[in-house]
Coordinates of C-alpha atoms and ligand atoms in Angstrom, one line a residue:
M223 CA 11.1 -4.0 49.6
V224 CA 11.0 -3.8 53.4
F225 CA 14.8 -5.1 54.6
H226 CA 15.7 -7.0 58.2
L227 CA 18.0 -7.0 60.2
R228 CA 20.0 -10.1 60.8
P229 CA 21.7 -11.1 63.7
V230 CA 24.9 -9.6 64.3
T231 CA 26.1 -12.7 64.9
S232 CA 25.2 -14.1 61.7
G233 CA 28.4 -16.7 60.5
L234 CA 29.7 -15.0 57.7
M235 CA 29.6 -12.0 59.9
A236 CA 31.4 -13.4 62.6
T237 CA 33.9 -14.7 60.5
A238 CA 34.5 -11.5 59.0
L239 CA 34.6 -9.6 62.5
L240 CA 37.1 -12.5 63.4
L241 CA 39.2 -12.3 60.7
M242 CA 39.3 -8.6 61.2
T243 CA 40.1 -8.6 65.0
A244 CA 42.9 -10.9 63.9
L245 CA 44.5 -8.9 61.2
H246 CA 44.2 -6.2 63.8
A247 CA 47.5 -6.9 65.2
L248 CA 49.3 -8.2 62.1
D249 CA 51.6 -7.0 59.4
A250 CA 50.9 -7.3 55.9
H251 CA 53.1 -10.8 55.6
A252 CA 51.4 -12.1 58.3
Q253 CA 47.7 -11.3 57.1
S254 CA 48.2 -12.5 53.7
A255 CA 49.9 -15.5 55.1
I256 CA 46.0 -15.7 57.1
L257 CA 44.1 -14.8 54.5
E258 CA 45.8 -17.6 52.0
G259 CA 45.3 -20.5 55.4
E260 CA 42.5 -22.2 56.0
R261 CA 40.7 -20.2 58.6
F262 CA 39.5 -18.0 55.8
H263 CA 38.2 -19.0 53.0
P264 CA 37.6 -15.4 50.8
E265 CA 34.6 -17.6 48.3
Q266 CA 32.7 -18.6 51.6
A267 CA 33.1 -14.4 53.3
S268 CA 33.6 -12.0 51.0
H269 CA 30.9 -9.8 48.5
G270 CA 31.6 -6.9 50.3
M271 CA 31.9 -4.4 53.2
V272 CA 30.7 -1.6 55.4
A273 CA 32.0 0.7 57.8
S274 CA 30.9 3.8 59.6
S275 CA 30.2 6.1 63.1
H276 CA 27.0 4.1 63.8
T277 CA 26.4 0.3 64.3
L278 CA 22.6 0.8 63.2
A279 CA 23.4 2.2 59.6
T280 CA 26.4 0.3 59.6
D281 CA 24.5 -3.4 60.0
I282 CA 21.2 -2.2 57.5
A283 CA 23.7 -1.0 54.7
R284 CA 25.2 -4.2 55.5
D285 CA 21.8 -6.0 54.8
V286 CA 20.5 -4.2 52.1
M287 CA 23.9 -5.1 50.1
A288 CA 23.2 -9.1 51.0
D289 CA 19.6 -8.2 49.3
G290 CA 20.6 -7.2 46.5
G291 CA 21.5 -3.5 46.8
N292 CA 24.9 -2.2 45.2
A293 CA 27.7 0.0 47.2
V294 CA 25.6 2.9 46.4
D295 CA 22.1 1.4 47.9
G296 CA 23.6 0.9 51.0
A297 CA 26.0 4.6 51.1
V298 CA 22.4 6.4 50.8
V299 CA 20.8 3.7 53.1
A300 CA 23.4 4.7 55.5
G301 CA 22.9 8.5 54.7
F302 CA 19.0 8.1 56.3
V303 CA 20.2 5.7 58.6
L304 CA 22.5 8.3 60.1
A305 CA 20.2 11.3 60.5
V306 CA 18.1 10.1 62.7
V307 CA 20.4 8.0 64.6
Q308 CA 23.7 10.3 65.0
P309 CA 21.6 13.6 65.0
R310 CA 24.6 15.1 66.3
S311 CA 26.4 15.2 62.4
G312 CA 24.0 12.0 60.2
N313 CA 21.4 14.9 58.9
I314 CA 19.4 16.0 56.2
G315 CA 19.8 19.6 56.9
G316 CA 23.7 19.7 56.2
G317 CA 25.9 18.5 53.0
G318 CA 28.3 16.4 52.2
F319 CA 30.4 15.1 49.4
M320 CA 30.0 11.4 47.6
L321 CA 32.9 9.6 45.9
I322 CA 31.8 6.6 43.9
S323 CA 34.6 4.5 41.9
D324 CA 33.6 2.2 39.2
E325 CA 36.2 0.0 39.2
N326 CA 33.7 -1.8 35.4
S327 CA 34.2 1.4 33.8
D328 CA 36.9 3.0 35.3
D329 CA 35.2 5.8 36.1
V330 CA 35.3 8.0 39.7
V331 CA 32.9 10.8 40.4
A332 CA 32.7 13.3 42.9
I333 CA 29.0 14.3 43.8
D334 CA 29.0 17.6 45.5
Y335 CA 26.1 18.3 47.4
R336 CA 28.2 21.0 49.6
E337 CA 25.4 24.0 51.1
T338 CA 25.3 27.0 49.3
A339 CA 25.1 30.2 51.2
P340 CA 21.6 32.1 50.4
A341 CA 20.6 34.9 47.6
A342 CA 20.2 37.4 50.8
A343 CA 23.8 36.6 52.3
T344 CA 26.6 39.4 51.8
E345 CA 30.3 39.6 52.2
T346 CA 30.6 41.3 55.6
M347 CA 27.0 39.9 57.3
F348 CA 29.5 37.9 60.2
Q349 CA 31.7 41.4 61.3
N350 CA 29.9 44.2 63.7
E351 CA 30.2 48.1 62.9
A352 CA 33.7 48.2 64.2
G353 CA 34.5 45.4 61.0
N354 CA 35.3 42.8 63.6
A355 CA 34.3 38.9 62.4
V356 CA 32.1 38.1 65.7
S357 CA 31.7 34.2 65.9
D358 CA 28.6 33.8 67.5
W359 CA 26.5 34.8 64.6
S360 CA 27.8 32.7 62.0
R361 CA 27.7 29.6 64.2
Y362 CA 24.4 29.8 66.5
T363 CA 21.9 31.8 64.7
H364 CA 19.7 31.3 62.0
R365 CA 21.6 32.9 59.3
A366 CA 24.4 30.0 60.2
S367 CA 23.2 28.1 57.9
G368 CA 23.9 27.3 54.5
V369 CA 21.6 26.2 52.4
P370 CA 20.8 22.3 53.2
G371 CA 22.1 19.8 50.2
T372 CA 22.1 16.1 52.0
V373 CA 18.3 15.5 50.7
A374 CA 19.8 16.3 46.6
G375 CA 22.9 15.2 46.9
L376 CA 21.9 11.6 48.0
A377 CA 19.1 11.7 45.7
L378 CA 21.0 11.9 43.3
A379 CA 23.4 8.8 43.7
L380 CA 21.0 6.6 44.3
D381 CA 19.3 8.0 41.2
A382 CA 22.4 8.0 39.2
Y383 CA 24.2 5.0 40.6
G384 CA 21.7 2.9 42.9
T385 CA 19.1 -0.1 42.4
L386 CA 16.7 1.4 44.6
S387 CA 13.6 3.9 45.2
L388 CA 14.2 6.8 47.1
A389 CA 10.8 4.9 49.4
E390 CA 13.1 1.3 49.2
A391 CA 16.1 3.8 50.9
M392 CA 14.3 5.2 53.3
E393 CA 12.5 2.8 55.0
P394 CA 14.8 2.0 57.6
A395 CA 15.3 5.6 58.1
I396 CA 11.8 6.1 58.9
R397 CA 11.1 3.1 60.7
L398 CA 14.4 4.0 63.1
A399 CA 12.4 7.7 63.7
E400 CA 9.1 6.8 64.7
D401 CA 9.5 3.8 66.5
G402 CA 12.5 4.9 68.2
F403 CA 15.6 2.7 68.7
K404 CA 18.0 2.0 72.5
V405 CA 20.1 4.7 73.2
P406 CA 23.8 4.6 72.7
P407 CA 25.7 6.0 75.7
R408 CA 27.6 8.2 73.0
F409 CA 24.4 9.3 72.2
A410 CA 23.7 10.4 75.9
A411 CA 26.7 11.7 76.6
G412 CA 26.6 13.7 73.1
L413 CA 23.3 15.0 74.4
D414 CA 24.9 16.2 77.8
E415 CA 27.8 17.7 76.6
A416 CA 26.0 20.1 74.2
R417 CA 22.7 21.0 76.6
D418 CA 23.2 24.2 77.0
R419 CA 23.8 24.5 73.1
L420 CA 20.2 22.5 72.7
S421 CA 18.4 23.7 75.8
A422 CA 18.6 26.7 73.8
W423 CA 16.0 26.6 71.3
E424 CA 12.3 25.6 72.6
S425 CA 12.4 23.0 68.9
T426 CA 15.0 21.7 69.5
R427 CA 14.0 21.2 73.5
Q428 CA 10.8 19.4 71.9
V429 CA 13.3 16.6 70.2
F430 CA 16.6 16.2 72.4
F431 CA 14.5 16.6 75.8
K432 CA 12.3 14.3 77.3
E433 CA 8.8 15.9 78.4
D434 CA 9.0 16.4 81.7
G435 CA 13.1 18.7 80.3
S436 CA 15.1 15.7 81.6
R437 CA 17.7 14.0 79.6
Y438 CA 17.7 11.0 77.8
R439 CA 20.2 8.0 78.8
A440 CA 21.6 5.6 77.9
G441 CA 19.2 2.9 77.1
D442 CA 15.9 4.5 76.5
T443 CA 14.3 4.5 73.8
F444 CA 14.8 7.8 71.8
R445 CA 11.9 8.3 69.0
Q446 CA 11.4 11.3 66.6
P447 CA 8.2 11.2 65.1
D448 CA 8.7 15.1 63.5
L449 CA 11.7 13.7 61.8
A450 CA 9.6 10.2 60.9
A451 CA 7.0 12.7 58.8
T452 CA 9.5 15.1 56.8
L453 CA 11.0 11.5 55.9
T454 CA 7.9 10.3 54.8
R455 CA 7.0 13.1 52.8
I456 CA 10.3 13.1 51.0
A457 CA 9.6 9.2 50.8
E458 CA 6.3 9.9 48.9
H459 CA 6.8 13.4 46.9
G460 CA 10.8 12.6 46.1
P461 CA 13.8 15.1 46.6
R462 CA 11.8 18.2 45.7
E463 CA 9.3 17.8 48.5
F464 CA 11.9 18.8 50.7
Y465 CA 13.0 21.9 48.7
A466 CA 9.6 22.9 47.5
G467 CA 7.3 21.5 49.5
K468 CA 5.7 21.0 53.3
T469 CA 9.8 21.1 54.2
A470 CA 10.9 23.8 52.6
E471 CA 7.5 25.7 54.2
L472 CA 8.9 24.4 57.5
L473 CA 12.3 25.8 56.9
V474 CA 12.0 29.1 55.7
A475 CA 9.1 29.6 58.4
E476 CA 11.6 28.8 60.7
M477 CA 14.0 31.6 58.9
E478 CA 11.3 34.0 59.1
R479 CA 10.5 33.8 63.1
N480 CA 14.6 34.3 63.1
D481 CA 16.2 36.4 61.2
G482 CA 17.5 34.0 59.1
L483 CA 18.1 34.4 55.5
I484 CA 17.2 31.7 53.6
T485 CA 14.0 31.6 51.4
M486 CA 11.9 29.3 49.5
D487 CA 13.3 30.4 46.2
D488 CA 17.4 29.8 48.4
M489 CA 15.5 26.4 48.6
A490 CA 14.0 25.7 45.0
G491 CA 17.1 26.4 43.3
Y492 CA 19.5 24.5 45.0
E493 CA 21.3 21.7 42.9
P494 CA 23.8 19.5 43.9
Q495 CA 26.4 18.6 41.1
I496 CA 28.7 16.0 39.4
R497 CA 31.9 16.9 39.5
E498 CA 35.4 15.8 38.5
P499 CA 37.4 14.7 42.2
I500 CA 41.5 15.8 42.3
H501 CA 43.1 12.7 40.6
G502 CA 46.8 12.4 41.9
T503 CA 49.4 9.1 42.2
Y504 CA 51.6 8.0 44.8
R505 CA 53.9 5.7 44.5
G506 CA 52.0 4.1 41.9
H507 CA 48.7 4.2 43.3
D508 CA 46.0 6.5 42.0
I509 CA 44.5 8.9 44.5
Y510 CA 41.4 10.2 43.7
A511 CA 40.2 12.8 47.0
M512 CA 37.2 15.6 46.4
S513 CA 37.9 19.0 44.3
P514 CA 37.0 22.2 44.7
P515 CA 34.2 23.3 46.9
S516 CA 36.2 20.8 49.3
S517 CA 40.3 21.5 49.7
G518 CA 40.8 18.2 50.6
G519 CA 41.5 16.5 47.2
V520 CA 44.3 19.0 46.8
H521 CA 45.4 19.3 49.8
I522 CA 45.8 15.3 50.1
V523 CA 47.9 15.3 47.0
Q524 CA 49.8 18.2 47.5
M525 CA 50.7 16.3 50.7
L526 CA 51.6 13.0 49.5
N527 CA 53.0 14.8 46.1
M528 CA 55.8 16.2 49.1
L529 CA 56.2 13.0 50.8
E530 CA 56.9 10.8 47.8
N531 CA 60.3 12.0 47.6
D532 CA 61.6 10.5 50.7
D533 CA 61.5 7.0 51.8
I534 CA 58.7 7.2 53.8
A535 CA 58.6 3.1 54.8
A536 CA 62.3 3.3 55.4
L537 CA 61.5 6.4 57.7
G538 CA 59.8 4.2 59.7
H539 CA 55.6 4.6 61.5
N540 CA 55.1 8.1 63.2
S541 CA 59.7 7.6 63.7
A542 CA 61.1 11.2 64.3
S543 CA 61.9 12.1 60.7
T544 CA 58.7 10.6 59.1
L545 CA 56.6 12.9 61.6
H546 CA 58.8 15.6 61.3
L547 CA 58.3 15.4 57.4
M548 CA 54.7 14.9 58.0
A549 CA 54.6 17.8 59.4
E550 CA 56.5 20.6 57.0
S551 CA 54.2 18.9 54.5
M552 CA 51.2 19.9 56.2
K553 CA 52.2 23.7 57.1
R554 CA 52.7 24.3 53.7
A555 CA 50.1 22.7 52.2
Y556 CA 48.1 24.6 54.8
A557 CA 49.0 27.6 54.2
D558 CA 48.3 27.4 50.2
R559 CA 44.5 26.7 51.4
S560 CA 44.7 30.1 53.2
K561 CA 45.3 32.0 50.1
F562 CA 43.8 30.1 47.5
L563 CA 40.9 27.7 48.1
G564 CA 37.2 28.4 47.7
D565 CA 34.3 27.8 45.2
T566 CA 35.7 27.1 41.8
D567 CA 31.9 28.0 40.5
F568 CA 32.8 31.7 41.8
V569 CA 36.7 31.5 41.8
D570 CA 40.1 30.6 39.8
V571 CA 42.2 28.7 41.8
P572 CA 45.3 27.0 40.3
L573 CA 44.4 23.3 41.2
S574 CA 47.1 21.7 38.5
G575 CA 49.5 23.9 40.0
L576 CA 48.9 22.9 43.5
T577 CA 49.2 19.4 42.3
A578 CA 51.9 19.3 40.3
K579 CA 54.9 16.8 41.8
A580 CA 57.2 19.7 40.4
Y581 CA 55.7 22.1 42.3
A582 CA 55.7 19.6 45.3
T583 CA 59.1 19.0 44.7
H584 CA 60.0 22.8 45.3
L585 CA 58.3 22.9 48.3
R586 CA 60.3 19.7 50.1
D587 CA 63.4 21.0 48.7
Q588 CA 62.7 24.4 51.6
I589 CA 62.1 21.2 53.8
D590 CA 65.5 21.0 56.1
P591 CA 65.0 17.6 57.6
Q592 CA 67.2 18.5 59.9
H593 CA 64.9 21.5 61.3
A594 CA 61.4 22.8 62.0
T595 CA 60.7 26.1 59.3
P596 CA 58.7 28.6 61.8
S597 CA 54.9 29.4 60.6
D598 CA 55.8 32.7 60.6
D599 CA 58.7 32.3 58.0
I600 CA 55.9 30.3 55.7
G601 CA 53.0 32.8 56.1
P602 CA 51.8 35.4 58.7
D603 CA 48.7 34.9 61.3
D604 CA 47.6 34.6 64.9
P605 CA 47.5 31.4 66.4
W606 CA 43.8 30.4 67.8
P607 CA 42.3 27.6 69.9
Y608 CA 41.2 24.5 67.9
E609 CA 37.5 23.3 68.6
S610 CA 35.6 19.9 68.0
G611 CA 34.7 19.1 64.4
E612 CA 31.5 16.8 64.0
T613 CA 31.0 15.5 60.4
T614 CA 30.6 11.7 59.9
H615 CA 32.2 9.7 57.1
Y616 CA 31.4 6.2 56.1
S617 CA 32.9 3.7 53.2
I618 CA 31.3 0.8 52.0
A619 CA 32.6 -1.7 48.6
D620 CA 31.2 -4.3 46.7
D621 CA 31.3 -7.3 45.1
N622 CA 30.1 -5.4 41.9
G623 CA 32.9 -3.1 41.3
L624 CA 31.8 -0.7 43.3
M625 CA 33.3 2.3 46.2
V626 CA 31.6 5.0 47.9
S627 CA 33.2 7.5 50.4
N628 CA 31.0 9.8 51.6
T629 CA 31.5 12.3 54.7
Y630 CA 28.9 14.9 55.4
T631 CA 28.3 17.3 57.7
I632 CA 26.0 20.2 59.9
N633 CA 29.8 21.4 61.0
F634 CA 30.0 21.3 64.6
S635 CA 28.2 18.4 66.6
Y636 CA 24.3 18.9 66.6
G637 CA 25.7 22.0 64.2
S638 CA 23.7 25.5 65.0
G639 CA 21.6 23.6 67.9
I640 CA 18.6 24.4 65.9
V641 CA 15.6 21.9 65.1
V642 CA 13.5 23.4 62.1
D643 CA 9.9 23.7 64.4
G644 CA 7.7 20.7 63.1
A645 CA 10.3 19.5 60.6
G646 CA 12.7 17.6 63.3
F647 CA 15.9 18.0 62.0
L648 CA 19.1 20.6 62.8
L649 CA 20.1 22.9 60.7
N650 CA 23.4 23.7 59.9
N651 CA 26.4 26.1 61.1
E652 CA 28.0 25.8 57.9
M653 CA 28.5 29.2 56.8
D654 CA 31.7 29.5 59.8
D655 CA 33.1 27.6 57.0
F656 CA 33.5 30.9 54.7
S657 CA 36.2 33.6 55.7
A658 CA 34.0 35.3 57.9
K659 CA 36.4 38.5 57.4
P660 CA 39.2 37.3 54.9
G661 CA 42.4 36.7 57.4
E662 CA 40.1 36.2 60.7
P663 CA 40.3 31.9 61.2
N664 CA 37.1 29.7 61.9
A665 CA 36.1 27.8 64.4
Y666 CA 38.9 25.3 63.2
G667 CA 41.4 27.8 63.4
L668 CA 42.0 27.7 59.8
I669 CA 42.8 31.0 57.8
G670 CA 40.3 31.7 54.6
G671 CA 41.2 34.7 52.6
E672 CA 39.7 36.3 49.4
A673 CA 38.7 33.1 47.5
N674 CA 36.8 32.0 50.2
K675 CA 34.8 35.4 51.4
I676 CA 30.8 35.1 51.6
E677 CA 28.7 35.1 48.5
P678 CA 25.6 35.0 47.6
G679 CA 24.4 31.0 45.5
K680 CA 28.6 30.2 47.0
R681 CA 29.7 27.0 48.1
M682 CA 31.9 27.3 51.5
L683 CA 35.2 25.7 51.6
S684 CA 35.1 22.7 53.3
S685 CA 38.2 20.3 54.5
M686 CA 35.9 16.7 53.8
T687 CA 38.3 15.0 52.0
P688 CA 36.4 11.3 51.1
T689 CA 38.8 9.2 49.1
I690 CA 39.4 6.4 47.0
V691 CA 42.3 4.6 46.2
K692 CA 43.4 2.3 43.0
R693 CA 46.2 -0.3 42.7
D694 CA 46.0 -1.6 38.9
G695 CA 43.1 -0.1 37.8
K696 CA 41.4 -1.6 40.7
N697 CA 39.6 -0.8 43.4
L698 CA 41.9 -1.3 47.0
L699 CA 40.8 1.6 49.3
A700 CA 38.1 3.8 50.3
T701 CA 38.9 6.1 53.2
G702 CA 37.7 9.7 54.6
T703 CA 36.8 10.5 58.4
P704 CA 35.4 14.2 60.5
G705 CA 37.6 16.5 62.1
G706 CA 37.3 20.3 61.3
S707 CA 40.6 21.4 59.7
R708 CA 42.3 17.8 60.7
I709 CA 40.2 15.6 58.1
I710 CA 42.7 16.1 55.5
T711 CA 45.9 15.1 57.5
T712 CA 43.9 12.2 59.3
T713 CA 42.9 10.6 55.8
L714 CA 46.4 11.3 55.0
Q715 CA 48.0 8.8 57.5
V716 CA 45.5 6.8 56.5
V717 CA 47.0 6.2 53.2
M718 CA 50.1 6.7 54.0
N719 CA 50.1 3.6 56.7
V720 CA 48.7 1.7 53.9
I721 CA 51.2 2.1 51.2
D722 CA 54.4 3.3 53.1
H723 CA 54.5 1.3 55.5
G724 CA 52.0 -1.6 54.6
M725 CA 49.6 -1.8 57.1
N726 CA 46.5 -4.1 57.3
I727 CA 43.5 -1.5 57.2
Q728 CA 42.5 -1.8 60.9
S729 CA 46.1 -1.4 61.7
A730 CA 46.5 1.4 59.5
V731 CA 43.2 3.6 61.0
S732 CA 44.0 2.6 64.7
A733 CA 47.3 4.0 64.7
P734 CA 48.0 7.6 66.1
R735 CA 47.9 10.2 64.6
I736 CA 49.7 13.8 64.9
H737 CA 48.5 17.2 62.7
H738 CA 49.9 20.3 61.3
Q739 CA 48.1 22.9 59.7
W740 CA 50.4 25.3 59.8
L741 CA 48.6 28.4 62.0
P742 CA 48.9 27.7 65.6
D743 CA 52.2 26.3 64.6
E744 CA 52.3 23.2 66.4
I745 CA 51.9 19.0 66.4
A746 CA 48.9 18.4 67.7
I747 CA 49.8 14.6 68.2
E748 CA 47.3 11.9 69.8
A749 CA 48.3 9.7 72.8
G750 CA 50.6 6.5 72.0
I751 CA 53.7 8.4 69.7
S752 CA 56.3 7.6 72.2
P753 CA 58.2 9.9 75.1
D754 CA 62.2 9.5 72.5
T755 CA 60.3 10.4 69.5
I756 CA 58.8 13.6 70.6
D757 CA 61.8 14.3 72.4
R758 CA 63.5 14.4 68.9
L759 CA 60.9 16.3 67.3
E760 CA 61.0 19.7 69.7
A761 CA 65.1 19.0 69.6
K762 CA 64.5 19.9 65.7
G763 CA 62.1 22.5 67.0
H764 CA 59.4 21.4 66.9
R765 CA 56.1 22.8 69.3
I766 CA 54.5 19.7 70.8
E767 CA 50.6 19.3 71.8
P768 CA 49.1 16.9 72.8
T769 CA 45.6 16.3 72.2
R770 CA 42.5 14.0 72.3
A771 CA 41.6 11.3 69.5
M772 CA 41.7 13.0 66.3
G773 CA 39.1 11.7 63.5
A774 CA 37.0 8.9 63.1
A775 CA 38.4 7.5 59.6
Q776 CA 35.5 5.0 58.9
S777 CA 37.7 2.5 56.3
V778 CA 37.5 -0.4 53.9
M779 CA 39.7 -1.7 51.5
V780 CA 39.5 -4.6 49.2
D781 CA 42.9 -7.8 49.5
A782 CA 42.8 -10.3 46.7
G783 CA 39.4 -9.8 46.2
L784 CA 39.2 -10.4 50.1
F785 CA 36.9 -7.1 51.8
L786 CA 38.6 -5.8 54.7
G787 CA 37.4 -3.2 56.8
G788 CA 39.1 -1.0 59.5
T789 CA 36.9 1.1 61.8
D790 CA 37.9 3.8 64.0
P791 CA 38.2 3.0 67.9
R792 CA 37.7 6.5 67.9
R793 CA 34.1 6.3 68.8
S794 CA 32.7 3.7 70.2
T795 CA 29.5 3.4 67.9
S796 CA 32.0 2.6 65.5
K797 CA 31.4 -1.0 63.3
A798 CA 32.6 -2.7 60.4
A799 CA 30.7 -5.2 58.6
G800 CA 30.4 -7.7 55.6
W801 CA 29.2 -10.6 54.1
Ligands
LIG979 N1 32.4 21.5 58.3 C1 33.2 21.0 58.0 C2 34.3 21.3 56.6 O1 33.3 20.7 55.8 O2 35.5 21.0 56.4

């Protein structure tokens, strides 16, 4: 089967976009009035919705589904397309998590395709002789890479829940890698920002710079013949090609030339896992989010449990009282994260305790509504600067009752910055998500404990939080975001904006956000929170740190049978489209 892009201005699509734009500024009541009015009839154009961080991924996934594919087909197609058109985070050299909800069978499953530590990895591999963690080693070397999980994870999802063959699902990505695509301004700017890292390795230079060494500019055509050949091999021979065929040989040769650790045995031994997602409830809604090795599900449920003790709707969206309760809940959740969270295949994590309503009430009782509790009184450590996180999320829903929430990553923008020579894809630097030394912060300032120490075969702790919300057994919302440590709090705010504040999905995604992660002891705050709110928060004892935009929460929602998309304006290439 070959899928062709439809013109973006098709009638149904234009109607959906018009609706999304119109709904953006309206409250829930006005929104329902429009949905029930004459301008839009759900039966005309409401079969599904895709929201992703790239227009091509959205359009192609939407077309695959409009041509008879289901939401999982769309999700797998989008995953491979993003690996080509958005190489800063879309990937086959990384890993991630996919939540799939089938409301017909009332099942929600979590596919864990997180990277694993190679067999030769050791607890102290990123420490120097003095026993100090050396961050460059866990970020910018071949040893920074875990065994990639994306190809196995996407193939598993397709096999278990999709309708397309792997070759069909990969065809659009192969075509884009072969023929190329027009470079959007965000793509050119990203390459520019990362040019020092991308020019450090010859194999990376060959992909991300022109033959004469000059930079790609917006409007240029970007082709990736080595990546096209790699994707073609996988499409022809199946996912094992990546793990035991020529692609694995190229990756392992890259490791051997550069003191890396991943071997053919590590590659052949990689297995994605189907896990039970974390489940909680919030004001009558069912919340499903990613279980360990992600910390996201545990802590979004823990924070919602704390916040359920207060009437957040009455306190108001982004009021000082609401933001204070949110920041205090975030601090306590991230303090617990530093101690308890790790890969449950290796360590015991008290999941039921951390997500219990009674425990949340106990934590809520420690929150003083008038005064911030200093982080040092919750748990001790040193502040650490933020760095940007680059991951990518997309959400998809269809009228077969399927909803998909997928987040995947190579960690930083462009991962380790190292392209596998001859295979054309970037290697992740996910080993930095382990605790290089328990108690030391990682690139996101997150403190990890013994539970997240490096062990062979173990999955490094993640914050990725693909989330699905159901109401009365029906799929309501799929959301998630990139953003490193801020992923969990960004996702929290989208969920609260919908449930507590009755926002339409676009407003819920666009609204200004805050973030607190216990250490450093400050509320990171986006532009758009009013100065008098900030004054009130400071009067309660909070330190406020203005920050650039946080996250890119691509979200879809089903409301009265109507599919709505909320795409994050914080990414210029974002797009939601339905049919
Ligand atoms: N690499 C970011 C995360 O998994 O949380």
